[in-house]
Amino acid sequence: MPALRALPRLPPSPPPPLSAPPRLRVRFSLPLPRSTGSTCSISGTSPIRNLCFDSSACPLCHLLPTVSSPLQHHELETSCLVIGGGPAGYGAALAALRGGCPTLLAERHGYLGGMGTAAGLSCHLNHRAAAHNLAGPTYLEFVQLQSRLGAHYYDAHAQADFFEPENCKRVMETQLHDAGGTLLYHALLTTVQRTQDNWEATFVCKSATIRVRARYLIDTTGDADACALAGARMTHGRHTDGKTQPMSMVVQLGGFDPAAWHAAGHRLVAGRYAVEGDHFAAEIARARAAGEWTIPRTEIAMFWSMPSDPTRVTINGTRINGLSACNPLETTRAEIEGRRQAGEILSFFRNYIPGFANAHLLQTGPQIGVRESRRIVGRATLTADAVRARHIPSDTIVLCAYPIDVHAPDGNGTQFEQHNNTDGPHVYGIPWPCLLPAPQATDANNDTQHALDNLAAAGRCISATHEAAGSFRVMPTCMNLGEAAGTAVALAHQTDRKLHQVTAPEIRAALGGVCENLPFTLSEKAQPQPEICAA
């Protein structure tokens, strides 16, 4: 991992547009007309920085052109396309770039961070295996950069890192920019298709469609959008009925009094920050009896003070059952219901929890928080039995110590599986084939073709059962999975191979030896293997 650098201070004037990697090519099927009095123009071989008019007369595009057509069409080429800018997408893009592979990261929002920023979920659960931090180099660097900005603290009891969402956005952008990456924001994926040895993905943007051609494609959308459009087989939610874990609207309150909280006998991390999880069952029971609580929960999942201002508190306590994050009509209902529940959360904390008497609603998440939706059917499938048995197979590329944590798709229960660690730490391995869609039979003779070559999923949409996905879905592990996928792409790019030809030991070695620095060896926990899906 390269030496860490302090983030540059924001300049007083707008920074220059990001420059593209030298391998990224841009073509315009509709050239933009020149404005009256301007000397700007766009050529068919312009780099990304010249999407804005490259002219000394308007270096920051203060002189805007008049566009004659309501819809433009742009075509881009790169070596690796990462779709989805959450923790997994950030880890994938940064690893691919640092491995020498030109990469474009496309994101539907106007910023990076995924659920950590788009949903406002600023708590990253990073459970240790005994005293061993299982995070990969990218996540460790991310934490250090946040700490330098004074925007991070760690709670050993909760085994969680806490960040400021705005800082997460800026750190991620800066790191990808410094690595030579290209970002495409406000891009909604519409099609994915295979053309010869490349992938082509089409995005709808404001007044434009953009088609990106790349040899390697990494799906970090969380919902396996790219893999589904490419024709990979999918699962959704639990096996019995397809229902998923509930969505939650993250709520942030202001006006919290840490001193009053502490005076009531509750702890403060570092003497400043209130953190509590799976708590307030008695208070919720009283509120429900008084007709003041309708949320289908018996406890508050978690709440925490924000790093830069402990009087701001973020709460994970709403619950919207029975709706799918892959259905826009149902997601709309979830957003509306989540904001209704946010008002109930505010009233509850004001009336029942010490330190919140003068609290007020600061914001809800910019979007609903999603725990589970679609997952690929991969070359291997991680099962709940493998998680519980702490299997670490020989093709492991990421380790995880977070237990199975499944919020019931219906009702108000939560399946959180505690481990006493008397016979060693709870840690299991996630195999590389779980990130690779199972090959498809596409011809009349049922011969296995290569329709899904050079495609990987990373994050919560990898191949796993409903219960197993309740463990690795946490954001540090998702970033580790993205980092592993991006590292694999870089290795394939360097040696002109297909993605599935890269091996797990190669990936681990490139990441600095995942699994090699633990108090046990891979072979001691190598059996049995996860379930293998027939191609």
Coordinates of C-alpha atoms in Angstrom, one line a residue:
M1 CA 0.0 0.0 0.0
P2 CA 1.4 3.4 -0.9
A3 CA 2.4 5.8 1.9
L4 CA -0.6 7.7 3.3
R5 CA -0.9 11.3 2.4
A6 CA -2.8 14.1 4.1
L7 CA -5.8 15.2 2.1
P8 CA -5.3 18.5 0.3
R9 CA -7.2 21.4 1.6
L10 CA -10.1 22.5 -0.5
P11 CA -9.1 25.3 -2.8
P12 CA -10.7 28.7 -2.6
S13 CA -11.9 28.5 -6.2
P14 CA -13.4 25.5 -8.1
P15 CA -10.8 22.8 -8.8
P16 CA -10.0 21.9 -12.3
P17 CA -12.1 19.0 -13.7
L18 CA -10.7 15.5 -13.1
S19 CA -8.4 14.3 -15.8
A20 CA -8.9 10.8 -17.3
P21 CA -6.6 7.9 -17.4
P22 CA -4.6 7.8 -20.6
R23 CA -6.4 4.6 -21.7
L24 CA -9.9 6.1 -21.5
R25 CA -11.2 7.1 -24.9
V26 CA -14.2 9.3 -25.5
R27 CA -16.3 9.6 -28.6
F28 CA -19.3 11.9 -29.2
S29 CA -21.9 10.8 -31.7
L30 CA -23.5 14.3 -31.3
P31 CA -20.9 17.1 -31.3
L32 CA -21.9 20.1 -29.3
P33 CA -22.1 23.5 -31.1
R34 CA -19.8 26.3 -30.2
S35 CA -21.2 29.2 -28.3
T36 CA -21.4 32.6 -29.9
G37 CA -18.1 34.5 -29.2
S38 CA -16.4 31.4 -27.7
T39 CA -13.4 29.7 -29.0
C40 CA -14.2 26.4 -27.2
S41 CA -14.6 23.1 -29.1
I42 CA -14.7 19.4 -28.5
S43 CA -12.8 16.9 -30.6
G44 CA -13.7 13.2 -31.0
T45 CA -10.5 12.2 -29.1
S46 CA -10.9 14.6 -26.2
P47 CA -10.1 13.3 -22.7
I48 CA -12.7 13.5 -20.0
R49 CA -11.4 16.8 -18.7
N50 CA -12.5 18.3 -22.0
L51 CA -16.1 17.4 -21.6
C52 CA -16.2 20.9 -20.3
F53 CA -15.1 23.4 -23.0
D54 CA -11.3 23.6 -23.0
S55 CA -10.6 27.3 -23.7
S56 CA -8.6 30.0 -22.2
A57 CA -11.6 32.2 -22.6
C58 CA -13.7 30.0 -20.3
P59 CA -11.4 27.5 -18.5
L60 CA -14.1 26.7 -15.9
C61 CA -17.0 26.8 -18.4
H62 CA -18.4 30.1 -17.2
L63 CA -19.5 30.6 -20.8
L64 CA -22.1 27.9 -21.5
P65 CA -22.9 26.6 -25.0
T66 CA -26.4 26.5 -26.5
V67 CA -27.1 22.8 -27.3
S68 CA -29.4 22.3 -30.2
S69 CA -30.4 18.7 -29.4
P70 CA -32.3 17.7 -26.2
L71 CA -30.4 14.4 -25.9
Q72 CA -26.7 13.8 -26.4
H73 CA -25.1 10.4 -26.8
H74 CA -21.5 9.7 -25.6
E75 CA -19.4 6.6 -25.9
L76 CA -16.5 5.8 -23.5
E77 CA -13.9 3.1 -23.5
T78 CA -11.9 1.9 -20.5
S79 CA -10.3 -1.3 -19.2
C80 CA -12.5 -1.7 -16.1
L81 CA -16.0 -0.4 -15.4
V82 CA -17.2 -0.4 -11.8
I83 CA -20.9 0.2 -11.3
G84 CA -22.0 1.4 -7.9
G85 CA -20.0 3.8 -5.7
G86 CA -20.6 2.4 -2.2
P87 CA -17.9 0.8 0.0
A88 CA -17.5 -2.1 -2.4
G89 CA -17.3 0.1 -5.5
Y90 CA -14.8 2.4 -3.8
G91 CA -12.6 -0.6 -2.8
A92 CA -12.9 -2.2 -6.2
A93 CA -12.1 0.9 -8.2
L94 CA -9.2 2.0 -6.0
A95 CA -7.6 -1.5 -6.0
A96 CA -7.9 -1.8 -9.8
L97 CA -6.4 1.6 -10.3
R98 CA -3.5 1.0 -8.0
G99 CA -2.9 -2.3 -9.8
G100 CA -2.4 -0.4 -13.0
C101 CA -5.8 -1.0 -14.6
P102 CA -7.6 2.2 -16.1
T103 CA -11.0 2.3 -14.4
L104 CA -14.2 4.3 -14.6
L105 CA -16.6 4.3 -11.6
A106 CA -20.3 5.0 -12.4
E107 CA -22.7 6.0 -9.6
R108 CA -26.4 7.0 -9.7
H109 CA -26.0 9.6 -6.9
G110 CA -23.8 12.7 -7.1
Y111 CA -21.3 11.3 -4.5
L112 CA -19.7 8.1 -3.3
G113 CA -20.2 6.2 -0.1
G114 CA -23.3 4.0 -0.7
M115 CA -25.4 3.3 2.4
G116 CA -22.8 5.1 4.5
T117 CA -23.6 8.5 2.8
A118 CA -26.8 8.0 0.7
A119 CA -28.6 6.4 3.7
G120 CA -26.7 8.4 6.4
L121 CA -25.6 5.1 8.0
S122 CA -22.3 6.4 9.4
C123 CA -21.6 3.4 11.7
H124 CA -19.3 0.8 10.1
L125 CA -19.4 -2.5 12.0
N126 CA -15.9 -3.9 11.9
H127 CA -15.8 -7.0 14.2
R128 CA -12.4 -8.4 15.1
A129 CA -11.3 -12.0 15.3
A130 CA -10.1 -11.9 18.9
A131 CA -7.6 -9.0 18.6
H132 CA -7.1 -9.3 14.9
N133 CA -8.4 -6.6 12.6
L134 CA -9.6 -8.3 9.5
A135 CA -10.0 -5.2 7.4
G136 CA -8.1 -4.9 4.1
P137 CA -5.5 -2.2 3.2
T138 CA -8.1 0.1 1.6
Y139 CA -10.4 0.2 4.7
L140 CA -7.5 0.6 7.1
E141 CA -6.3 3.6 5.0
F142 CA -9.8 5.0 4.9
V143 CA -10.0 5.0 8.7
Q144 CA -6.6 6.7 9.0
L145 CA -7.6 9.4 6.6
Q146 CA -10.9 10.0 8.5
S147 CA -8.9 10.2 11.8
R148 CA -6.6 12.8 10.4
L149 CA -9.6 14.9 9.6
G150 CA -10.9 14.5 13.2
A151 CA -14.0 12.8 11.7
H152 CA -13.7 9.3 13.3
Y153 CA -13.8 7.4 16.5
Y154 CA -13.9 3.7 17.4
D155 CA -15.9 1.9 20.0
A156 CA -14.4 -1.3 21.1
H157 CA -17.6 -2.5 22.8
A158 CA -19.7 -2.1 19.6
Q159 CA -16.6 -3.0 17.5
A160 CA -17.6 -0.2 15.1
D161 CA -16.0 2.8 13.4
F162 CA -18.0 6.0 13.3
F163 CA -17.6 8.6 10.5
E164 CA -19.0 11.9 9.2
P165 CA -20.8 11.2 5.8
E166 CA -19.6 14.4 4.2
N167 CA -16.0 13.6 5.0
C168 CA -16.5 10.1 3.6
K169 CA -17.7 11.6 0.2
R170 CA -14.6 13.9 0.0
V171 CA -12.1 11.3 1.1
M172 CA -13.3 8.7 -1.4
E173 CA -13.3 11.2 -4.3
T174 CA -9.9 12.5 -3.4
Q175 CA -8.4 9.0 -3.2
L176 CA -9.8 7.9 -6.6
H177 CA -8.8 11.2 -8.2
D178 CA -5.2 10.8 -6.9
A179 CA -5.1 7.2 -8.2
G180 CA -6.0 8.5 -11.7
G181 CA -9.6 7.2 -11.8
T182 CA -12.6 8.7 -13.6
L183 CA -16.0 9.2 -12.0
L184 CA -19.4 9.4 -13.7
Y185 CA -22.1 10.7 -11.4
H186 CA -25.9 10.8 -11.9
A187 CA -25.7 7.8 -14.1
L188 CA -28.7 5.3 -14.1
L189 CA -27.8 1.9 -15.5
T190 CA -30.3 0.7 -18.2
T191 CA -28.6 -2.0 -20.2
V192 CA -25.6 -4.4 -20.0
Q193 CA -24.6 -6.6 -22.9
R194 CA -21.7 -8.7 -24.1
T195 CA -20.0 -7.7 -27.4
Q196 CA -17.2 -10.0 -28.5
D197 CA -14.7 -9.8 -25.6
N198 CA -16.0 -6.6 -24.0
W199 CA -18.9 -5.5 -21.9
E200 CA -21.1 -2.5 -22.9
A201 CA -23.2 -0.7 -20.3
T202 CA -25.6 2.1 -21.1
F203 CA -26.5 4.8 -18.6
V204 CA -29.3 7.4 -18.8
C205 CA -28.1 10.8 -17.5
K206 CA -29.4 14.3 -17.6
S207 CA -30.0 15.1 -21.3
A208 CA -27.7 12.3 -22.4
T209 CA -27.2 8.6 -22.8
I210 CA -23.7 7.3 -22.2
R211 CA -22.4 3.9 -23.3
V212 CA -19.3 2.6 -21.7
R213 CA -17.2 -0.3 -23.2
A214 CA -14.8 -2.2 -20.9
R215 CA -13.1 -5.5 -20.8
Y216 CA -13.8 -6.1 -17.1
L217 CA -17.1 -5.2 -15.3
I218 CA -17.5 -5.2 -11.5
D219 CA -21.1 -5.0 -10.2
T220 CA -21.1 -3.2 -6.8
T221 CA -24.6 -1.9 -7.0
G222 CA -25.7 -3.7 -3.9
D223 CA -28.8 -5.0 -5.8
A224 CA -26.8 -6.9 -8.5
D225 CA -28.3 -4.6 -11.2
A226 CA -25.5 -5.1 -13.7
C227 CA -25.3 -8.9 -13.3
A228 CA -29.1 -9.2 -13.6
L229 CA -29.1 -7.1 -16.8
A230 CA -26.2 -9.3 -18.1
G231 CA -28.3 -12.4 -17.7
A232 CA -26.8 -13.9 -14.6
R233 CA -29.0 -16.1 -12.5
M234 CA -30.4 -14.4 -9.4
T235 CA -31.8 -15.0 -6.0
H236 CA -33.9 -12.6 -3.9
G237 CA -34.2 -12.6 -0.2
R238 CA -34.9 -15.8 1.7
H239 CA -35.2 -19.1 -0.1
T240 CA -38.7 -19.9 1.0
D241 CA -40.6 -16.9 -0.2
G242 CA -38.2 -14.3 -1.6
K243 CA -38.8 -11.8 1.2
T244 CA -35.9 -9.7 2.3
Q245 CA -34.7 -8.1 5.5
P246 CA -36.6 -4.9 6.2
M247 CA -35.5 -1.5 5.0
S248 CA -34.8 1.3 7.5
M249 CA -34.8 5.1 7.4
V250 CA -31.8 6.4 9.3
V251 CA -32.7 9.4 11.5
Q252 CA -30.4 12.1 12.8
L253 CA -31.4 14.2 15.8
G254 CA -29.8 17.4 17.1
G255 CA -30.0 18.9 20.6
F256 CA -28.8 15.8 22.5
D257 CA -27.2 16.5 25.9
P258 CA -24.4 14.0 26.5
A259 CA -24.0 15.2 30.1
A260 CA -27.6 14.3 30.9
W261 CA -27.2 11.0 29.3
H262 CA -24.0 10.3 31.3
A263 CA -25.7 11.5 34.6
A264 CA -28.4 8.9 34.0
G265 CA -25.8 6.2 34.3
H266 CA -25.0 5.6 30.6
R267 CA -21.5 5.4 29.2
L268 CA -19.7 7.9 26.9
V269 CA -17.0 6.6 24.6
A270 CA -13.8 8.7 25.2
G271 CA -15.9 10.8 27.6
R272 CA -17.7 12.4 24.6
Y273 CA -19.8 10.0 22.5
A274 CA -23.0 8.2 23.3
V275 CA -23.2 4.7 21.7
E276 CA -25.9 2.1 22.4
G277 CA -27.2 -0.9 20.6
D278 CA -30.1 -3.4 21.0
H279 CA -31.5 -1.3 23.8
F280 CA -34.6 0.4 25.3
A281 CA -36.9 -2.6 25.1
A282 CA -38.7 -1.6 28.3
E283 CA -39.2 2.0 27.2
I284 CA -40.6 0.8 23.8
A285 CA -43.0 -1.5 25.6
R286 CA -44.2 1.4 27.7
A287 CA -44.6 3.7 24.6
R288 CA -46.5 0.9 22.7
A289 CA -48.9 0.5 25.6
A290 CA -49.4 4.3 25.6
G291 CA -50.2 4.2 21.9
E292 CA -47.1 6.1 21.1
W293 CA -45.2 3.4 19.2
T294 CA -46.3 1.6 16.0
I295 CA -42.9 0.7 14.5
P296 CA -42.5 -3.1 14.3
R297 CA -39.5 -3.2 16.6
T298 CA -39.0 -4.3 20.2
E299 CA -35.6 -2.5 20.6
I300 CA -33.6 0.3 19.0
A301 CA -31.0 -1.4 16.8
M302 CA -28.3 1.3 17.5
F303 CA -27.7 5.0 18.0
W304 CA -24.5 6.9 18.2
S305 CA -23.1 10.4 18.5
M306 CA -21.5 12.0 15.5
P307 CA -17.7 12.4 15.5
S308 CA -17.5 16.2 14.9
D309 CA -20.4 17.1 17.2
P310 CA -21.6 14.7 20.0
T311 CA -24.9 16.6 20.3
R312 CA -25.9 15.2 16.9
V313 CA -27.1 11.6 17.2
T314 CA -27.8 9.1 14.4
I315 CA -30.4 6.4 15.1
N316 CA -31.0 3.1 13.4
G317 CA -34.5 2.3 14.7
T318 CA -37.1 2.4 12.0
R319 CA -38.3 -0.8 10.2
I320 CA -40.3 -1.1 7.0
N321 CA -41.3 -4.8 6.4
G322 CA -42.5 -6.6 3.3
L323 CA -41.2 -4.3 0.5
S324 CA -38.5 -4.9 -2.1
A325 CA -35.6 -2.5 -2.8
C326 CA -35.8 -3.7 -6.5
N327 CA -39.3 -2.5 -7.0
P328 CA -39.6 1.3 -7.4
L329 CA -43.2 1.4 -6.4
E330 CA -42.5 -0.4 -3.2
T331 CA -39.3 1.6 -2.5
T332 CA -41.4 4.8 -2.8
R333 CA -43.8 3.5 -0.2
A334 CA -40.8 2.6 2.0
E335 CA -39.4 6.1 1.8
I336 CA -42.7 7.7 2.8
E337 CA -43.2 5.2 5.7
G338 CA -39.7 5.7 6.8
R339 CA -40.1 9.4 7.2
R340 CA -43.4 8.8 9.1
Q341 CA -41.5 6.5 11.5
A342 CA -38.8 9.2 11.9
G343 CA -41.3 11.5 13.6
E344 CA -42.2 8.6 15.9
I345 CA -38.5 8.1 16.7
L346 CA -38.1 11.8 17.6
S347 CA -41.1 11.7 20.0
F348 CA -40.0 8.5 21.6
F349 CA -36.5 9.7 22.3
R350 CA -37.8 13.0 23.6
N351 CA -40.2 11.4 26.0
Y352 CA -38.4 8.3 27.2
I353 CA -34.6 8.6 26.8
P354 CA -32.3 10.7 29.0
G355 CA -30.5 13.6 27.2
F356 CA -33.1 14.0 24.5
A357 CA -35.6 16.3 26.1
N358 CA -34.7 19.2 23.8
A359 CA -33.9 17.0 20.7
H360 CA -35.1 18.0 17.2
L361 CA -35.1 16.3 13.8
L362 CA -32.0 17.3 11.8
Q363 CA -32.5 15.0 8.8
T364 CA -33.5 11.6 7.5
G365 CA -31.3 9.7 5.2
P366 CA -31.2 11.0 1.6
Q367 CA -32.5 7.5 0.7
I368 CA -34.0 4.5 2.5
G369 CA -31.4 2.1 4.0
V370 CA -31.3 -1.3 2.3
R371 CA -30.0 -4.5 4.0
E372 CA -30.9 -7.1 1.3
S373 CA -32.3 -7.5 -2.1
R374 CA -30.9 -9.5 -5.1
R375 CA -27.8 -11.7 -5.1
I376 CA -26.1 -13.6 -7.9
V377 CA -26.0 -17.3 -8.2
G378 CA -22.2 -17.8 -8.3
R379 CA -19.7 -20.5 -9.0
A380 CA -19.9 -21.2 -5.3
T381 CA -22.5 -20.1 -2.7
L382 CA -21.7 -19.2 0.9
T383 CA -24.1 -20.9 3.3
A384 CA -25.1 -20.3 6.9
D385 CA -23.6 -23.6 7.9
A386 CA -20.2 -22.5 6.6
V387 CA -20.5 -19.2 8.5
R388 CA -21.5 -21.0 11.8
A389 CA -18.8 -23.6 11.4
R390 CA -16.2 -20.9 10.8
H391 CA -14.9 -22.5 7.5
I392 CA -12.0 -20.9 5.8
P393 CA -11.5 -22.7 2.5
S394 CA -8.4 -22.6 0.5
D395 CA -10.0 -20.2 -2.1
T396 CA -10.8 -17.6 0.6
I397 CA -10.1 -13.9 -0.4
V398 CA -11.9 -12.1 2.5
L399 CA -12.3 -12.9 6.2
C400 CA -15.3 -11.8 8.2
A401 CA -16.0 -12.0 12.0
Y402 CA -19.5 -10.4 12.1
P403 CA -22.1 -12.9 13.2
I404 CA -25.3 -13.8 11.4
D405 CA -27.6 -10.8 12.0
V406 CA -31.0 -11.2 10.2
H407 CA -33.8 -8.7 10.8
A408 CA -36.9 -10.8 10.2
P409 CA -38.6 -10.0 6.9
D410 CA -41.9 -10.1 8.7
G411 CA -42.7 -9.4 12.3
N412 CA -40.4 -7.6 14.8
G413 CA -37.8 -10.1 15.6
T414 CA -34.0 -10.2 14.9
Q415 CA -31.8 -13.3 14.6
F416 CA -28.5 -12.2 16.1
E417 CA -26.2 -15.2 16.7
Q418 CA -23.8 -14.5 19.5
H419 CA -20.6 -16.5 19.8
N420 CA -18.7 -17.1 23.1
N421 CA -15.3 -17.7 21.4
T422 CA -14.3 -20.3 23.9
D423 CA -12.9 -22.6 21.2
G424 CA -11.3 -19.8 19.2
P425 CA -12.5 -16.6 17.5
H426 CA -15.5 -16.6 15.3
V427 CA -14.2 -15.9 11.8
Y428 CA -14.9 -17.5 8.4
G429 CA -13.7 -17.1 4.9
I430 CA -15.5 -15.8 1.8
P431 CA -14.4 -17.8 -1.3
W432 CA -13.4 -16.0 -4.6
P433 CA -15.9 -18.1 -6.6
C434 CA -18.8 -16.5 -4.7
L435 CA -18.0 -13.3 -6.5
L436 CA -18.2 -14.9 -10.0
P437 CA -21.5 -15.5 -11.6
A438 CA -22.1 -19.2 -12.5
P439 CA -21.4 -19.8 -16.2
Q440 CA -24.4 -19.9 -18.5
A441 CA -25.3 -22.5 -21.2
T442 CA -26.2 -20.4 -24.2
D443 CA -26.2 -22.5 -27.3
A444 CA -28.5 -25.1 -28.8
N445 CA -26.2 -27.9 -27.7
N446 CA -26.2 -26.7 -24.1
D447 CA -22.5 -26.2 -24.3
T448 CA -21.2 -23.8 -21.7
Q449 CA -20.3 -20.5 -23.3
H450 CA -18.4 -17.5 -22.0
A451 CA -21.3 -15.0 -21.8
L452 CA -20.4 -14.0 -18.3
D453 CA -16.6 -13.9 -18.5
N454 CA -14.8 -11.0 -16.9
L455 CA -17.8 -10.1 -14.8
A456 CA -17.7 -10.1 -10.9
A457 CA -20.0 -9.0 -8.1
A458 CA -18.8 -7.5 -4.9
G459 CA -20.5 -6.3 -1.7
R460 CA -23.8 -7.6 -0.4
C461 CA -24.9 -9.0 -3.8
I462 CA -22.4 -11.9 -3.9
S463 CA -23.6 -15.5 -4.0
A464 CA -24.9 -16.5 -0.6
T465 CA -27.9 -17.8 1.3
H466 CA -30.3 -15.4 3.0
E467 CA -28.8 -16.1 6.5
A468 CA -25.1 -16.0 5.4
A469 CA -25.8 -12.6 3.7
G470 CA -27.0 -11.4 7.1
S471 CA -23.3 -11.6 8.2
F472 CA -21.1 -10.2 5.5
R473 CA -23.4 -7.3 4.5
V474 CA -21.7 -4.9 6.8
M475 CA -19.8 -2.1 5.1
P476 CA -16.1 -2.8 6.0
T477 CA -16.5 -6.4 4.7
C478 CA -18.2 -5.1 1.6
M479 CA -15.2 -2.7 1.0
N480 CA -12.9 -5.7 1.5
L481 CA -14.9 -7.7 -1.1
G482 CA -14.7 -4.8 -3.5
E483 CA -10.9 -4.5 -2.9
A484 CA -10.5 -8.2 -3.7
A485 CA -12.5 -8.0 -6.9
G486 CA -10.5 -4.9 -8.0
T487 CA -7.3 -6.6 -7.2
A488 CA -8.3 -9.6 -9.3
V489 CA -9.1 -7.3 -12.2
A490 CA -5.7 -5.7 -12.0
L491 CA -4.0 -9.1 -12.0
A492 CA -6.0 -10.2 -15.0
H493 CA -5.3 -6.9 -16.8
Q494 CA -1.5 -7.2 -16.1
T495 CA -1.4 -10.8 -17.5
D496 CA -4.1 -10.6 -20.2
R497 CA -6.2 -13.2 -18.6
K498 CA -9.9 -13.8 -18.0
L499 CA -11.1 -12.9 -14.5
H500 CA -12.0 -16.4 -13.4
Q501 CA -8.4 -17.5 -14.3
V502 CA -7.0 -15.4 -11.5
T503 CA -6.6 -17.5 -8.3
A504 CA -7.4 -16.8 -4.7
P505 CA -3.8 -17.2 -3.6
E506 CA -2.7 -14.5 -6.1
I507 CA -5.4 -12.1 -4.8
R508 CA -4.4 -12.7 -1.2
A509 CA -0.7 -12.2 -2.0
A510 CA -1.5 -8.9 -3.8
L511 CA -3.5 -7.8 -0.7
G512 CA -0.6 -8.4 1.6
G513 CA -1.4 -11.9 2.8
V514 CA -5.1 -12.0 3.9
C515 CA -5.4 -15.1 6.2
E516 CA -1.7 -15.5 6.7
N517 CA -1.3 -13.4 9.9
L518 CA -3.9 -15.2 12.0
P519 CA -3.3 -17.6 14.9
F520 CA -4.4 -20.5 12.7
T521 CA -3.6 -21.6 9.1
L522 CA -5.8 -21.9 6.1
S523 CA -5.5 -25.7 6.0
E524 CA -6.7 -26.1 9.6
K525 CA -10.1 -24.7 8.6
A526 CA -10.2 -25.7 5.0
Q527 CA -13.0 -28.3 5.2
P528 CA -15.8 -28.6 4.3
Q529 CA -16.0 -26.3 1.3
P530 CA -19.0 -24.0 0.6
E531 CA -21.7 -25.3 -1.5
I532 CA -20.7 -25.4 -5.2
C533 CA -23.3 -24.5 -7.8
A534 CA -23.4 -26.7 -10.9
A535 CA -22.6 -24.7 -14.0

